[in-house]
Coordinates of C-alpha atoms in Angstrom, one line a residue:
X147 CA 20.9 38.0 -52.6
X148 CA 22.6 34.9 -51.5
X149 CA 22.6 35.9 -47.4
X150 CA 19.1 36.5 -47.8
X151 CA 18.6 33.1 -49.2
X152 CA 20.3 31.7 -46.7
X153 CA 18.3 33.4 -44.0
X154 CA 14.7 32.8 -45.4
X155 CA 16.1 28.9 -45.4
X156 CA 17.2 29.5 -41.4
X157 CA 14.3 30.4 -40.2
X158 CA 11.7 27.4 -40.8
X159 CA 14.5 25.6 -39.9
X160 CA 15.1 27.1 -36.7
X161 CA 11.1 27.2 -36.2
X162 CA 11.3 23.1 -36.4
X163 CA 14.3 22.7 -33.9
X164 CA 12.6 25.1 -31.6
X165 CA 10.0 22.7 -31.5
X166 CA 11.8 19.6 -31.1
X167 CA 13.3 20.8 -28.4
X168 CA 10.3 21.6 -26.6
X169 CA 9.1 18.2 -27.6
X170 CA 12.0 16.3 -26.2
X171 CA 12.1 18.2 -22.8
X172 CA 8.5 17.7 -22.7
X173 CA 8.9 13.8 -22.5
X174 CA 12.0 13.8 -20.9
X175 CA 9.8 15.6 -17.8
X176 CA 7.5 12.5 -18.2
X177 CA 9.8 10.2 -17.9
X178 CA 9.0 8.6 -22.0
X179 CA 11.6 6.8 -22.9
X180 CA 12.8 5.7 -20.3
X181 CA 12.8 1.9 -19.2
X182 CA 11.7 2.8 -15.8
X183 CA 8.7 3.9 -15.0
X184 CA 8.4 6.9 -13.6
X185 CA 7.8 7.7 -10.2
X186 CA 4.1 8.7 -9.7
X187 CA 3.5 12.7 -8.7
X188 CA 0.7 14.0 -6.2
X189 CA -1.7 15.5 -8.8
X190 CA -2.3 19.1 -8.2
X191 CA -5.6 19.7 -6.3
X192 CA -8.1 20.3 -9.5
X193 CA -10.5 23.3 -9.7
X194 CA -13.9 22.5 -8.5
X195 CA -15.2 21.8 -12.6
X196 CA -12.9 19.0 -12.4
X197 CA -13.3 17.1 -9.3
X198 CA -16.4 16.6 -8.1
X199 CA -16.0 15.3 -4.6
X200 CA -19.7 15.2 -4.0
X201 CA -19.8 12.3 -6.6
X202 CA -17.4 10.5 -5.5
X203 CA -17.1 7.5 -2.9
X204 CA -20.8 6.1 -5.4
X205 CA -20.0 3.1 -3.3
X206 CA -20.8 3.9 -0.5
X207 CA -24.5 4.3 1.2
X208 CA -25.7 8.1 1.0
X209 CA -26.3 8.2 4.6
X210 CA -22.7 6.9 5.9
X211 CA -21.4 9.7 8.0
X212 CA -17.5 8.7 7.7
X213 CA -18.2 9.2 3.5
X214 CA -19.5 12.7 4.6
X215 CA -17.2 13.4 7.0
X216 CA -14.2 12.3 4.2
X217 CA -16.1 14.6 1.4
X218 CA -16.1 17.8 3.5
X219 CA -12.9 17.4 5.4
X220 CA -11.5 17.1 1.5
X221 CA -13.0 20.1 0.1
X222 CA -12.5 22.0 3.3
X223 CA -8.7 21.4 3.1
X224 CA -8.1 22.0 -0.5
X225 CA -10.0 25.5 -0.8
X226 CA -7.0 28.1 -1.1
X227 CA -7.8 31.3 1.0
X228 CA -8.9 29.2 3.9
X229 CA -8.2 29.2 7.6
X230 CA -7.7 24.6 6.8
X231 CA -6.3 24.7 3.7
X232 CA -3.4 22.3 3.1
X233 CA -0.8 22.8 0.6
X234 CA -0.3 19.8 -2.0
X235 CA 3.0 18.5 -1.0
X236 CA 1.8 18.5 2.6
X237 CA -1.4 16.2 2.0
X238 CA -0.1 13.2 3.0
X239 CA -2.3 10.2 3.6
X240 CA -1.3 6.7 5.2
X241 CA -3.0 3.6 4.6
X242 CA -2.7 -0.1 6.6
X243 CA -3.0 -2.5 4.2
X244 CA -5.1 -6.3 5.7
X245 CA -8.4 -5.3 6.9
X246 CA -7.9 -1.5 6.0
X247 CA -7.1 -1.5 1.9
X248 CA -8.0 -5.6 1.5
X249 CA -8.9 -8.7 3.0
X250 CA -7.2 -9.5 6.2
X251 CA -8.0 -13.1 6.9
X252 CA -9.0 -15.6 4.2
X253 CA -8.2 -17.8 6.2
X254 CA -6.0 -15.2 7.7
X255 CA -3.0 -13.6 6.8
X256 CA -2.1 -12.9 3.0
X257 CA 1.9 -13.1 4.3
X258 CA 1.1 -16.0 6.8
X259 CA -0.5 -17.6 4.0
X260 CA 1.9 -17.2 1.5
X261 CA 5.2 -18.6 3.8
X262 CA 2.5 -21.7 4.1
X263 CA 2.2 -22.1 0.5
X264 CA 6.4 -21.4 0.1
X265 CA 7.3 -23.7 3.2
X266 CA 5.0 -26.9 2.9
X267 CA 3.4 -26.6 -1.0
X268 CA 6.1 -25.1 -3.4
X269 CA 7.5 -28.2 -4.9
X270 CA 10.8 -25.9 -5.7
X271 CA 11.2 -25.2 -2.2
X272 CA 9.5 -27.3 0.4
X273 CA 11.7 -29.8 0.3
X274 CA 14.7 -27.0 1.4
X275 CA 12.6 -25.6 4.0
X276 CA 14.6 -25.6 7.3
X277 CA 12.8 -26.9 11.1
X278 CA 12.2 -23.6 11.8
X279 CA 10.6 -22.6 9.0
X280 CA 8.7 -26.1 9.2
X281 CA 7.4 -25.4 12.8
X282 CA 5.9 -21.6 11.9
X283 CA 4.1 -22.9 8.7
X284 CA 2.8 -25.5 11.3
X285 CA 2.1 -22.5 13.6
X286 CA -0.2 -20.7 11.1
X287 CA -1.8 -24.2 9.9
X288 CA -2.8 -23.6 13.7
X289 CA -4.2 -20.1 13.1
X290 CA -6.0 -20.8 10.1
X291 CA -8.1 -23.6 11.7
X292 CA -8.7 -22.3 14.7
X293 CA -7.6 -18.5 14.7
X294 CA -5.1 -18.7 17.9
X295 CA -2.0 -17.3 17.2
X296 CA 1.1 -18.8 18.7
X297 CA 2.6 -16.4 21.6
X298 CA 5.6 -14.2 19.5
X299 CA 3.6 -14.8 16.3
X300 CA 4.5 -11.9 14.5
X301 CA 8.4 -11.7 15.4
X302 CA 8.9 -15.5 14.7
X303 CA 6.8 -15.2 11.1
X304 CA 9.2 -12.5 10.0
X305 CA 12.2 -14.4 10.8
X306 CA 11.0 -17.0 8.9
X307 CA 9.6 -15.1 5.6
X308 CA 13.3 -13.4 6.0
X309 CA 14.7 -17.3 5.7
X310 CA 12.4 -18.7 3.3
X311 CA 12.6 -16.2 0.8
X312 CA 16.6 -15.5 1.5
X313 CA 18.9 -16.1 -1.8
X314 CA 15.8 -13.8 -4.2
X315 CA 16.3 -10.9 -5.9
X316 CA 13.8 -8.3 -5.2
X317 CA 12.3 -8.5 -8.4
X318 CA 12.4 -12.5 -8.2
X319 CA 10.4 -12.1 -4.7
X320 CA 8.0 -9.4 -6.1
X321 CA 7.4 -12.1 -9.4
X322 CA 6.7 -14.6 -6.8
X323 CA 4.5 -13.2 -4.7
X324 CA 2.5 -11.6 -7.8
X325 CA 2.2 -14.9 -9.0
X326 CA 0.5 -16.1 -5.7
X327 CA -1.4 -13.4 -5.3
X328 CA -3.3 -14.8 -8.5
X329 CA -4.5 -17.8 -7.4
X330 CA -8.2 -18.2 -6.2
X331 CA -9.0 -16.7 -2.9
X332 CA -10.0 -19.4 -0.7
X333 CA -13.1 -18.5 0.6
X334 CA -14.7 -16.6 -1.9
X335 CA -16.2 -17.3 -5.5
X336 CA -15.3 -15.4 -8.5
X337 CA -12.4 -13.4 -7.1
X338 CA -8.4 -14.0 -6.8
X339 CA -6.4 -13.4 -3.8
X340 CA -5.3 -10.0 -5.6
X341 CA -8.6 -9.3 -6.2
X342 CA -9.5 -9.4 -2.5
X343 CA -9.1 -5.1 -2.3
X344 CA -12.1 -3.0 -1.1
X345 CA -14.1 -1.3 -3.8
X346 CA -15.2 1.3 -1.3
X347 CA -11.4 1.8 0.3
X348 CA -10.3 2.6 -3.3
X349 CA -12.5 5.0 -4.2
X350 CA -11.1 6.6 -1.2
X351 CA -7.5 6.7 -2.4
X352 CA -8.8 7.7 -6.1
X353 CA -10.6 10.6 -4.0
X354 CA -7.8 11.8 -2.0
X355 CA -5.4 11.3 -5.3
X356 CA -7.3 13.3 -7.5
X357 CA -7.3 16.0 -4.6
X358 CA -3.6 16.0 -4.7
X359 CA -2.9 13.8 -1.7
X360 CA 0.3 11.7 -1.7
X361 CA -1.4 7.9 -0.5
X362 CA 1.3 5.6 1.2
X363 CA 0.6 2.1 2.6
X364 CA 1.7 2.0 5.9
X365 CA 1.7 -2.3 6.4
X366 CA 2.8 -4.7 9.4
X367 CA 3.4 -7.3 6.6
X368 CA 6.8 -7.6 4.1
X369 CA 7.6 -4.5 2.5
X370 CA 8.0 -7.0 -1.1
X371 CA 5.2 -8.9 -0.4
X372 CA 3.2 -6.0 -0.3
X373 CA 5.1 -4.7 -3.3
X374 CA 4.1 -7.9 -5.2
X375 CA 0.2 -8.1 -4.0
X376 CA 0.1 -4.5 -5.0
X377 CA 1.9 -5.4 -8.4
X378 CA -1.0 -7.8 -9.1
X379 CA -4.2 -5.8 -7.2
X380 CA -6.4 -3.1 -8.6
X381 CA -4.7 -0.8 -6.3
X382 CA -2.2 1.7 -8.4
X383 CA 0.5 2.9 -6.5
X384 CA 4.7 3.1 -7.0
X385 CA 7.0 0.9 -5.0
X386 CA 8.2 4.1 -3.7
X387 CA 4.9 4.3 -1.5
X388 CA 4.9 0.9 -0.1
X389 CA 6.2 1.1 3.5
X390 CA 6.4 -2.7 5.4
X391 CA 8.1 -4.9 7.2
X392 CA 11.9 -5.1 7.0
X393 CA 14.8 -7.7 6.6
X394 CA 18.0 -7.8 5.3
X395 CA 19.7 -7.1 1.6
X396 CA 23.1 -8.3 0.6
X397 CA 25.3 -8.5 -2.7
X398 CA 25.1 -12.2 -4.1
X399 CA 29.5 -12.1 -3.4
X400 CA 29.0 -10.5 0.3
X401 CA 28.8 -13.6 2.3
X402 CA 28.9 -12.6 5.9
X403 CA 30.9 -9.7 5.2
X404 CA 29.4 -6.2 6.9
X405 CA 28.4 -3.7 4.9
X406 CA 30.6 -1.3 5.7
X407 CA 33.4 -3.7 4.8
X408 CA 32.1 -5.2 1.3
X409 CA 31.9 -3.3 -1.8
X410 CA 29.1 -4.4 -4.6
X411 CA 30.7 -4.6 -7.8
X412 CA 30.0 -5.5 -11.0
X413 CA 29.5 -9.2 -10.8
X414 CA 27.1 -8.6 -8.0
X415 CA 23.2 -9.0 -7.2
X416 CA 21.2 -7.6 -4.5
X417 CA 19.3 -10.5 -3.2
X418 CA 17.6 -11.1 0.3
X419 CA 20.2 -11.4 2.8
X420 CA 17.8 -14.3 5.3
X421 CA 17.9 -11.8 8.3
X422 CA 14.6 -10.1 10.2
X423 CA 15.0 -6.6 11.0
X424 CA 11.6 -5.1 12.2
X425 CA 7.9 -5.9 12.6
X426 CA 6.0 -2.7 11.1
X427 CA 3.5 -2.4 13.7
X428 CA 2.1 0.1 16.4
X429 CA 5.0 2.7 17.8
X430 CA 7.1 1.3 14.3
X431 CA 5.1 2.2 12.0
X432 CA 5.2 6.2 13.6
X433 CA 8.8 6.1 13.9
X434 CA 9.2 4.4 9.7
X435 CA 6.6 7.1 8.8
X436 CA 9.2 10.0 10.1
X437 CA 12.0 8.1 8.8
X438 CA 10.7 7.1 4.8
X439 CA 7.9 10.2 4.3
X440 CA 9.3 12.9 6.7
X441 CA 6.6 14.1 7.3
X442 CA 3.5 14.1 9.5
X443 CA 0.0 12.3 8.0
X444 CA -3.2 14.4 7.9
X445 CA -5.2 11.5 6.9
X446 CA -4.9 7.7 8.7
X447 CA -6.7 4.8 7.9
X448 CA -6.3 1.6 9.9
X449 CA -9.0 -1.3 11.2
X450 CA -7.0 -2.4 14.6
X451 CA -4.7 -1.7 17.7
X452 CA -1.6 -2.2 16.2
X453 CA -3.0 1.0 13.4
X454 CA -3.8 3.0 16.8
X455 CA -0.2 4.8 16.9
X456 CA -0.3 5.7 13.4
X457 CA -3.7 7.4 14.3
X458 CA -2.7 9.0 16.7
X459 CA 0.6 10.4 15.3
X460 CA -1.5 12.0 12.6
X461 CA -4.2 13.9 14.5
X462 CA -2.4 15.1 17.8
X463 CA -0.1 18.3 17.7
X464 CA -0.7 18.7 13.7
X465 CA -0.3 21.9 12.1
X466 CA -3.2 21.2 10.0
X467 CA -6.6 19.8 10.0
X468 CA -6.1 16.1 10.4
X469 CA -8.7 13.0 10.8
X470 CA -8.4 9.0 11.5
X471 CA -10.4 6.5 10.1
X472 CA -10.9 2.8 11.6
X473 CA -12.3 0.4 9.5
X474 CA -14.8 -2.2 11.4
X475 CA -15.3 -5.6 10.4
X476 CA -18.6 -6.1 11.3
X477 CA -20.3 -7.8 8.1
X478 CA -20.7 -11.3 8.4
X479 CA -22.4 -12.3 5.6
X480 CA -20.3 -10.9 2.7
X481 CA -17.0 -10.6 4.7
X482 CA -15.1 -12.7 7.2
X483 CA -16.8 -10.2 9.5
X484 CA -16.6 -10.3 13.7
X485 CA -19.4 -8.6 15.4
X486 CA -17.7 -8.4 19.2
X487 CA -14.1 -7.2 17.6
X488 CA -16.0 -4.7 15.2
X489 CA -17.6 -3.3 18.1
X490 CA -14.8 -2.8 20.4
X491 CA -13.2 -1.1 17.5
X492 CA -16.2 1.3 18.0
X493 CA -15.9 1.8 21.3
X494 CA -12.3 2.4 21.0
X495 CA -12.8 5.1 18.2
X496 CA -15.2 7.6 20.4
X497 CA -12.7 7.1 22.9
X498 CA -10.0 8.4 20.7
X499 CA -11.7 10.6 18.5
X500 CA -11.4 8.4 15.7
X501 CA -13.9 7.8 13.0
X502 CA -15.7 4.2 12.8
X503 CA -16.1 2.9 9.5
X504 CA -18.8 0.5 9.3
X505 CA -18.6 -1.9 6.7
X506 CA -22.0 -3.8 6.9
X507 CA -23.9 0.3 7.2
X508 CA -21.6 2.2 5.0
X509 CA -20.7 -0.1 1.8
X510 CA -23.0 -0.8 -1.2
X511 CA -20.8 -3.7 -1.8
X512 CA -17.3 -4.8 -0.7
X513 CA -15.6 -6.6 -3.5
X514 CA -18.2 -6.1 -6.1
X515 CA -21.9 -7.7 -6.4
X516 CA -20.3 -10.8 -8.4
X517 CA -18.1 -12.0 -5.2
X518 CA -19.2 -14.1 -2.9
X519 CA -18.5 -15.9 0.5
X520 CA -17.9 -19.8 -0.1

């Protein structure tokens, strides 16, 4: 009598710890609890009753044919059974970021603004700021007023963002730029610099997520600065998918020690080390793609030359169905639009089988009905 006592007590028991368990190994696959959050999965392509792609991209005008183009190429590539279907953890899409996912020049740069602001504003720095740094904040002064770029722009800006933001943490740069990125874009009412995204280019990544693509940006500008404008934009994507510009990382007790000779230990922090590395642009940003992803894009979306290798790289010599997308600045009225560059950009895309994006034909609105030019 007492064993069976003891066993009609077991069971409920074992019933409850049974579902504890599944419980805590349900949460621990989520990542809860954890003070990280968790890195961000490629959702599973969703049955037809779930997604409906034909619905989708509402901001953009009915008759645009890149939006139909997108729709089909999507549901055409995530239809199992099908001579272009593309397995989930081979969707992989690759975004540039100015001009492509947001604004590119307001009054140009986000990056070449932002080393202005740190180099000649920032009362907590300015007053550090070396001759060098002093002469390329003077160089983009230049740009903004009259849009010429100094010859070696790009190469000379990156050494000096590696200088002026030398000594942060990551997460100190990332705060830092976030914090920026808040202030009021320049030229527009109603709207913040983080603000400045495309409405239209982000139903485009919410498309592609939803159909179990894997959406990286692919940017020319600071791998943390995009980490930080991201941080504070409307666009939702991990760290882990931000691919930019480089420079160097060092423990706060390394000095000029190599790497290979210093070992970070517990009284460390990894801060920026001051040094460029690489400018993320054309052939680079093929050869980071291989390098960070491992794997070749179906998708690219770009808005210039320096976007056209990345292009490229994703529709030549794939195993799958693969597109490119150009974005083409050629709205003037609610964007800092340029009619001659937007169409060259046309030109350039039936040349190389790309497809032309227009954004004064194809968008409903660009940064939504409330925003507008100064």
């Amino acid at each position: 009598m007492e064993n069976e006592k003891k066993k009609s007590l077991w069971k409920p028991i074992a019933i409850v710890s049974l579902c504890l368990l599944i419980v805590v190994s349900t949460m621990y696959a989520m990542g809860v609890g954890y003070k990280n959050t968790p890195v961000k999965q490629p959702e599973a392509a969703q049955s037809a009753e779930t997604v409906n792609n034909a619905e989708a991209l509402s901001l953009w005008n009915d008759d645009a044919k890149a939006k139909k183009e997108l729709i089909d190429y999507v549901d055409a590539v995530t239809k199992e059974g099908t001579k272009d279907f593309i397995p989930v953890e081979d969707r992989i899409a690759v975004f540039d970021l100015d001009g492509t996912l947001a604004c590119e020049t307001d009054p140009c740069y986000f990056d070449h603004c932002i080393l202005y602001h740190r180099v000649m504003e920032d009362p907590n720095y300015k007053d550090r700021a070396s001759d060098f740094e002093k002469e390329v904040a003077a160089e983009v002064k230049t740009f903004m007023d009259t849009g010429v770029s100094a010859p070696d722009s790009m190469q000379r800006h990156g050494k000096a963002v590696a200088s002026a933001f030398s000594g942060l943490t990551p997460e100190q740069f990332i705060s830092y730029v976030s914090d920026y990125a808040k202030t009021e874009a320049p030229g527009y009412n109603n709207m913040t610099r983080a603000e400045a995204f495309y409405k239209p280019m982000l139903e485009v990544v919410d498309l592609l997520e939803k159909n179990g693509f894997t959406v990286y940006v692919v940017s020319g500008t600071d791998r943390f600065i995009v980490r930080g404008l991201v941080e504070a934009s409307p666009l939702d994507l991990p760290s882990n998918q931000i691919i930019g510009s480089d420079e160097s990382m060092v423990g706060t007790g390394q000095g000029d020690t190599d790497g290979l000779d210093y070992q970070f230990d517990a009284d460390d922090q990894l801060v920026m080390g001051g040094e460029f590395i690489i400018k993320n642009l054309d052939m680079n940003k093929v050869t980071v793609i291989q390098q960070e992803i491992g794997k070749q894009p179906v998708l690219a979306f770009g808005n210039s030359g320096s976007d056209f290798s990345m292009a490229q790289y994703a529709i030549n010599d794939n195993e799958y169905p693969a597109k490119a997308f150009m974005l083409c600045c050629d709205d003037t009225e609610r964007e800092n639009g340029n009619t001659e560059k937007a169409e060259k950009m046309v030109a350039s895309c039936e040349e190389n089988g790309f497809t032309a994006i227009s954004m004064k034909n194809d968008w409903k609105t660009i940064y939504g009905e409330n925003v507008t030019r100064k």
